[in-house]
PDB file of N, CA and C in Angstrom:
ATOM      1  N   UNK A   1      -2.209 -19.652  15.415  1.00 74.00           N
ATOM      2  CA  UNK A   1      -2.180 -18.611  14.402  1.00 74.00           C
ATOM      3  C   UNK A   1      -1.628 -19.217  13.107  1.00 74.00           C
ATOM      4  N   UNK A   2      -2.252 -18.877  12.000  1.00 79.00           N
ATOM      5  CA  UNK A   2      -1.835 -19.391  10.699  1.00 79.00           C
ATOM      6  C   UNK A   2      -0.473 -18.794  10.319  1.00 79.00           C
ATOM      7  N   UNK A   3       0.459 -19.592   9.765  1.00 81.00           N
ATOM      8  CA  UNK A   3       1.793 -19.091   9.410  1.00 81.00           C
ATOM      9  C   UNK A   3       1.780 -17.936   8.407  1.00 81.00           C
ATOM     10  N   UNK A   4       0.835 -17.938   7.487  1.00 82.00           N
ATOM     11  CA  UNK A   4       0.762 -16.842   6.514  1.00 82.00           C
ATOM     12  C   UNK A   4       0.402 -15.540   7.218  1.00 82.00           C
ATOM     13  N   UNK A   5      -0.460 -15.619   8.216  1.00 81.00           N
ATOM     14  CA  UNK A   5      -0.821 -14.431   8.978  1.00 81.00           C
ATOM     15  C   UNK A   5       0.409 -13.851   9.664  1.00 81.00           C
ATOM     16  N   UNK A   6       1.203 -14.703  10.266  1.00 80.00           N
ATOM     17  CA  UNK A   6       2.413 -14.237  10.946  1.00 80.00           C
ATOM     18  C   UNK A   6       3.358 -13.555   9.960  1.00 80.00           C
ATOM     19  N   UNK A   7       3.493 -14.125   8.764  1.00 81.00           N
ATOM     20  CA  UNK A   7       4.381 -13.571   7.750  1.00 81.00           C
ATOM     21  C   UNK A   7       3.886 -12.213   7.257  1.00 81.00           C
ATOM     22  N   UNK A   8       2.578 -12.035   7.152  1.00 81.00           N
ATOM     23  CA  UNK A   8       2.005 -10.802   6.615  1.00 81.00           C
ATOM     24  C   UNK A   8       1.808  -9.721   7.667  1.00 81.00           C
ATOM     25  N   UNK A   9       1.845 -10.065   8.919  1.00 87.00           N
ATOM     26  CA  UNK A   9       1.521  -9.126   9.978  1.00 87.00           C
ATOM     27  C   UNK A   9       2.487  -7.939  10.049  1.00 87.00           C
ATOM     28  N   UNK A  10       3.785  -8.192  10.028  1.00 86.00           N
ATOM     29  CA  UNK A  10       4.762  -7.107  10.147  1.00 86.00           C
ATOM     30  C   UNK A  10       4.698  -6.128   8.976  1.00 86.00           C
ATOM     31  N   UNK A  11       4.708  -6.607   7.718  1.00 89.00           N
ATOM     32  CA  UNK A  11       4.597  -5.640   6.613  1.00 89.00           C
ATOM     33  C   UNK A  11       3.281  -4.866   6.634  1.00 89.00           C
ATOM     34  N   UNK A  12       2.199  -5.533   7.031  1.00 91.00           N
ATOM     35  CA  UNK A  12       0.907  -4.856   7.097  1.00 91.00           C
ATOM     36  C   UNK A  12       0.950  -3.715   8.101  1.00 91.00           C
ATOM     37  N   UNK A  13       1.519  -3.965   9.266  1.00 93.00           N
ATOM     38  CA  UNK A  13       1.644  -2.913  10.280  1.00 93.00           C
ATOM     39  C   UNK A  13       2.494  -1.758   9.771  1.00 93.00           C
ATOM     40  N   UNK A  14       3.561  -2.069   9.039  1.00 94.00           N
ATOM     41  CA  UNK A  14       4.432  -1.029   8.485  1.00 94.00           C
ATOM     42  C   UNK A  14       3.695  -0.194   7.450  1.00 94.00           C
ATOM     43  N   UNK A  15       2.918  -0.831   6.594  1.00 94.00           N
ATOM     44  CA  UNK A  15       2.171  -0.112   5.558  1.00 94.00           C
ATOM     45  C   UNK A  15       1.111   0.786   6.183  1.00 94.00           C
ATOM     46  N   UNK A  16       0.405   0.278   7.176  1.00 95.00           N
ATOM     47  CA  UNK A  16      -0.622   1.086   7.845  1.00 95.00           C
ATOM     48  C   UNK A  16       0.013   2.269   8.553  1.00 95.00           C
ATOM     49  N   UNK A  17       1.142   2.046   9.231  1.00 96.00           N
ATOM     50  CA  UNK A  17       1.838   3.142   9.915  1.00 96.00           C
ATOM     51  C   UNK A  17       2.309   4.193   8.910  1.00 96.00           C
ATOM     52  N   UNK A  18       2.778   3.750   7.749  1.00 96.00           N
ATOM     53  CA  UNK A  18       3.208   4.696   6.715  1.00 96.00           C
ATOM     54  C   UNK A  18       2.021   5.517   6.217  1.00 96.00           C
ATOM     55  N   UNK A  19       0.884   4.868   6.017  1.00 95.00           N
ATOM     56  CA  UNK A  19      -0.321   5.582   5.585  1.00 95.00           C
ATOM     57  C   UNK A  19      -0.770   6.612   6.600  1.00 95.00           C
ATOM     58  N   UNK A  20      -0.711   6.254   7.858  1.00 96.00           N
ATOM     59  CA  UNK A  20      -1.085   7.198   8.920  1.00 96.00           C
ATOM     60  C   UNK A  20      -0.129   8.383   8.935  1.00 96.00           C
ATOM     61  N   UNK A  21       1.159   8.110   8.756  1.00 96.00           N
ATOM     62  CA  UNK A  21       2.149   9.196   8.747  1.00 96.00           C
ATOM     63  C   UNK A  21       1.913  10.154   7.578  1.00 96.00           C
ATOM     64  N   UNK A  22       1.638   9.617   6.400  1.00 96.00           N
ATOM     65  CA  UNK A  22       1.355  10.464   5.236  1.00 96.00           C
ATOM     66  C   UNK A  22       0.108  11.306   5.502  1.00 96.00           C
ATOM     67  N   UNK A  23      -0.912  10.696   6.056  1.00 95.00           N
ATOM     68  CA  UNK A  23      -2.148  11.432   6.350  1.00 95.00           C
ATOM     69  C   UNK A  23      -1.895  12.538   7.377  1.00 95.00           C
ATOM     70  N   UNK A  24      -1.118  12.241   8.412  1.00 96.00           N
ATOM     71  CA  UNK A  24      -0.808  13.264   9.427  1.00 96.00           C
ATOM     72  C   UNK A  24      -0.036  14.430   8.814  1.00 96.00           C
ATOM     73  N   UNK A  25       0.927  14.086   7.941  1.00 95.00           N
ATOM     74  CA  UNK A  25       1.779  15.122   7.373  1.00 95.00           C
ATOM     75  C   UNK A  25       1.062  15.941   6.306  1.00 95.00           C
ATOM     76  N   UNK A  26       0.324  15.285   5.429  1.00 94.00           N
ATOM     77  CA  UNK A  26      -0.278  15.973   4.285  1.00 94.00           C
ATOM     78  C   UNK A  26      -1.718  16.396   4.509  1.00 94.00           C
ATOM     79  N   UNK A  27      -2.397  15.754   5.451  1.00 93.00           N
ATOM     80  CA  UNK A  27      -3.786  16.126   5.705  1.00 93.00           C
ATOM     81  C   UNK A  27      -4.722  15.577   4.636  1.00 93.00           C
ATOM     82  N   UNK A  28      -5.893  16.165   4.545  1.00 90.00           N
ATOM     83  CA  UNK A  28      -6.895  15.708   3.591  1.00 90.00           C
ATOM     84  C   UNK A  28      -6.978  16.657   2.408  1.00 90.00           C
ATOM     85  N   UNK A  29      -7.558  16.168   1.321  1.00 90.00           N
ATOM     86  CA  UNK A  29      -7.862  17.044   0.208  1.00 90.00           C
ATOM     87  C   UNK A  29      -6.910  16.991  -0.968  1.00 90.00           C
ATOM     88  N   UNK A  30      -5.812  16.239  -0.877  1.00 89.00           N
ATOM     89  CA  UNK A  30      -4.921  16.131  -2.020  1.00 89.00           C
ATOM     90  C   UNK A  30      -5.466  15.108  -3.009  1.00 89.00           C
ATOM     91  N   UNK A  31      -5.050  15.225  -4.251  1.00 93.00           N
ATOM     92  CA  UNK A  31      -5.486  14.238  -5.238  1.00 93.00           C
ATOM     93  C   UNK A  31      -4.727  12.921  -5.010  1.00 93.00           C
ATOM     94  N   UNK A  32      -5.380  11.831  -5.418  1.00 93.00           N
ATOM     95  CA  UNK A  32      -4.865  10.486  -5.138  1.00 93.00           C
ATOM     96  C   UNK A  32      -3.428  10.248  -5.595  1.00 93.00           C
ATOM     97  N   UNK A  33      -3.013  10.700  -6.791  1.00 94.00           N
ATOM     98  CA  UNK A  33      -1.625  10.441  -7.192  1.00 94.00           C
ATOM     99  C   UNK A  33      -0.584  11.025  -6.240  1.00 94.00           C
ATOM    100  N   UNK A  34      -0.909  12.140  -5.602  1.00 95.00           N
ATOM    101  CA  UNK A  34       0.026  12.727  -4.640  1.00 95.00           C
ATOM    102  C   UNK A  34       0.121  11.844  -3.404  1.00 95.00           C
ATOM    103  N   UNK A  35      -1.019  11.372  -2.897  1.00 95.00           N
ATOM    104  CA  UNK A  35      -0.990  10.460  -1.761  1.00 95.00           C
ATOM    105  C   UNK A  35      -0.224   9.185  -2.112  1.00 95.00           C
ATOM    106  N   UNK A  36      -0.453   8.678  -3.325  1.00 95.00           N
ATOM    107  CA  UNK A  36       0.234   7.453  -3.751  1.00 95.00           C
ATOM    108  C   UNK A  36       1.751   7.668  -3.759  1.00 95.00           C
ATOM    109  N   UNK A  37       2.192   8.773  -4.335  1.00 96.00           N
ATOM    110  CA  UNK A  37       3.613   9.071  -4.397  1.00 96.00           C
ATOM    111  C   UNK A  37       4.201   9.184  -2.989  1.00 96.00           C
ATOM    112  N   UNK A  38       3.515   9.891  -2.103  1.00 96.00           N
ATOM    113  CA  UNK A  38       3.982  10.045  -0.724  1.00 96.00           C
ATOM    114  C   UNK A  38       4.044   8.700  -0.009  1.00 96.00           C
ATOM    115  N   UNK A  39       3.036   7.865  -0.228  1.00 95.00           N
ATOM    116  CA  UNK A  39       3.025   6.549   0.413  1.00 95.00           C
ATOM    117  C   UNK A  39       4.164   5.684  -0.108  1.00 95.00           C
ATOM    118  N   UNK A  40       4.455   5.769  -1.395  1.00 96.00           N
ATOM    119  CA  UNK A  40       5.594   5.026  -1.942  1.00 96.00           C
ATOM    120  C   UNK A  40       6.899   5.483  -1.305  1.00 96.00           C
ATOM    121  N   UNK A  41       7.067   6.788  -1.163  1.00 96.00           N
ATOM    122  CA  UNK A  41       8.279   7.309  -0.525  1.00 96.00           C
ATOM    123  C   UNK A  41       8.364   6.865   0.932  1.00 96.00           C
ATOM    124  N   UNK A  42       7.271   6.972   1.662  1.00 96.00           N
ATOM    125  CA  UNK A  42       7.255   6.636   3.087  1.00 96.00           C
ATOM    126  C   UNK A  42       7.522   5.149   3.311  1.00 96.00           C
ATOM    127  N   UNK A  43       6.906   4.285   2.507  1.00 96.00           N
ATOM    128  CA  UNK A  43       7.153   2.848   2.665  1.00 96.00           C
ATOM    129  C   UNK A  43       8.592   2.512   2.298  1.00 96.00           C
ATOM    130  N   UNK A  44       9.157   3.228   1.327  1.00 96.00           N
ATOM    131  CA  UNK A  44      10.566   3.033   0.982  1.00 96.00           C
ATOM    132  C   UNK A  44      11.484   3.432   2.132  1.00 96.00           C
ATOM    133  N   UNK A  45      11.168   4.546   2.775  1.00 96.00           N
ATOM    134  CA  UNK A  45      11.953   4.978   3.934  1.00 96.00           C
ATOM    135  C   UNK A  45      11.885   3.950   5.075  1.00 96.00           C
ATOM    136  N   UNK A  46      10.803   3.198   5.113  1.00 96.00           N
ATOM    137  CA  UNK A  46      10.625   2.180   6.151  1.00 96.00           C
ATOM    138  C   UNK A  46      11.180   0.824   5.728  1.00 96.00           C
ATOM    139  N   UNK A  47      11.862   0.783   4.581  1.00 95.00           N
ATOM    140  CA  UNK A  47      12.567  -0.417   4.167  1.00 95.00           C
ATOM    141  C   UNK A  47      11.767  -1.441   3.378  1.00 95.00           C
ATOM    142  N   UNK A  48      10.598  -1.054   2.875  1.00 93.00           N
ATOM    143  CA  UNK A  48       9.795  -1.991   2.099  1.00 93.00           C
ATOM    144  C   UNK A  48      10.067  -1.816   0.607  1.00 93.00           C
ATOM    145  N   UNK A  49      10.157  -2.929  -0.102  1.00 92.00           N
ATOM    146  CA  UNK A  49      10.215  -2.874  -1.565  1.00 92.00           C
ATOM    147  C   UNK A  49       8.809  -2.578  -2.053  1.00 92.00           C
ATOM    148  N   UNK A  50       8.687  -1.778  -3.096  1.00 90.00           N
ATOM    149  CA  UNK A  50       7.359  -1.419  -3.555  1.00 90.00           C
ATOM    150  C   UNK A  50       7.335  -1.221  -5.051  1.00 90.00           C
ATOM    151  N   UNK A  51       6.165  -1.404  -5.625  1.00 90.00           N
ATOM    152  CA  UNK A  51       5.914  -1.218  -7.050  1.00 90.00           C
ATOM    153  C   UNK A  51       4.607  -0.446  -7.170  1.00 90.00           C
ATOM    154  N   UNK A  52       4.600   0.535  -8.044  1.00 89.00           N
ATOM    155  CA  UNK A  52       3.407   1.351  -8.199  1.00 89.00           C
ATOM    156  C   UNK A  52       2.649   0.965  -9.462  1.00 89.00           C
ATOM    157  N   UNK A  53       1.353   0.767  -9.331  1.00 90.00           N
ATOM    158  CA  UNK A  53       0.454   0.552 -10.458  1.00 90.00           C
ATOM    159  C   UNK A  53       0.904  -0.584 -11.374  1.00 90.00           C
ATOM    160  N   UNK A  54       1.240  -1.708 -10.786  1.00 90.00           N
ATOM    161  CA  UNK A  54       1.648  -2.867 -11.568  1.00 90.00           C
ATOM    162  C   UNK A  54       0.430  -3.495 -12.232  1.00 90.00           C
ATOM    163  N   UNK A  55       0.569  -3.855 -13.506  1.00 92.00           N
ATOM    164  CA  UNK A  55      -0.522  -4.496 -14.229  1.00 92.00           C
ATOM    165  C   UNK A  55      -0.567  -5.983 -13.886  1.00 92.00           C
ATOM    166  N   UNK A  56      -1.762  -6.493 -13.725  1.00 89.00           N
ATOM    167  CA  UNK A  56      -1.961  -7.908 -13.453  1.00 89.00           C
ATOM    168  C   UNK A  56      -3.044  -8.453 -14.377  1.00 89.00           C
ATOM    169  N   UNK A  57      -2.808  -9.640 -14.883  1.00 90.00           N
ATOM    170  CA  UNK A  57      -3.786 -10.286 -15.757  1.00 90.00           C
ATOM    171  C   UNK A  57      -4.782 -11.025 -14.864  1.00 90.00           C
ATOM    172  N   UNK A  58      -6.045 -10.784 -15.096  1.00 89.00           N
ATOM    173  CA  UNK A  58      -7.098 -11.473 -14.341  1.00 89.00           C
ATOM    174  C   UNK A  58      -7.997 -12.178 -15.327  1.00 89.00           C
ATOM    175  N   UNK A  59      -8.187 -13.455 -15.095  1.00 88.00           N
ATOM    176  CA  UNK A  59      -9.132 -14.224 -15.912  1.00 88.00           C
ATOM    177  C   UNK A  59     -10.351 -14.518 -15.060  1.00 88.00           C
ATOM    178  N   UNK A  60     -11.505 -14.256 -15.641  1.00 87.00           N
ATOM    179  CA  UNK A  60     -12.746 -14.477 -14.922  1.00 87.00           C
ATOM    180  C   UNK A  60     -13.702 -15.189 -15.872  1.00 87.00           C
ATOM    181  N   UNK A  61     -14.249 -16.317 -15.439  1.00 84.00           N
ATOM    182  CA  UNK A  61     -15.173 -16.997 -16.340  1.00 84.00           C
ATOM    183  C   UNK A  61     -16.419 -16.135 -16.581  1.00 84.00           C
ATOM    184  N   UNK A  62     -16.784 -16.065 -17.826  1.00 77.00           N
ATOM    185  CA  UNK A  62     -17.929 -15.249 -18.194  1.00 77.00           C
ATOM    186  C   UNK A  62     -18.917 -16.084 -18.987  1.00 77.00           C
ATOM    187  N   UNK A  63     -20.144 -16.089 -18.582  1.00 69.00           N
ATOM    188  CA  UNK A  63     -21.159 -16.852 -19.324  1.00 69.00           C
ATOM    189  C   UNK A  63     -22.181 -15.869 -19.887  1.00 69.00           C
ATOM    190  N   UNK A  64     -21.889 -15.393 -21.069  1.00 63.00           N
ATOM    191  CA  UNK A  64     -22.804 -14.445 -21.724  1.00 63.00           C
ATOM    192  C   UNK A  64     -23.682 -15.126 -22.712  1.00 63.00           C
TER     193      UNK A  64
END
């Protein structure tokens, strides 16, 4: 098993479990910002550091 996979496995499982919990509690049909806020709260309760809507610079070669 690749070492990066091992490092990412536990947080990934925690994030997925948090998403499932939010879905179970809130159900379907809410607008995305509400789900995002709930997921941020749930992941925080599970001990994960989190940042919402962080801007990232992406450079992509373009040949126009």
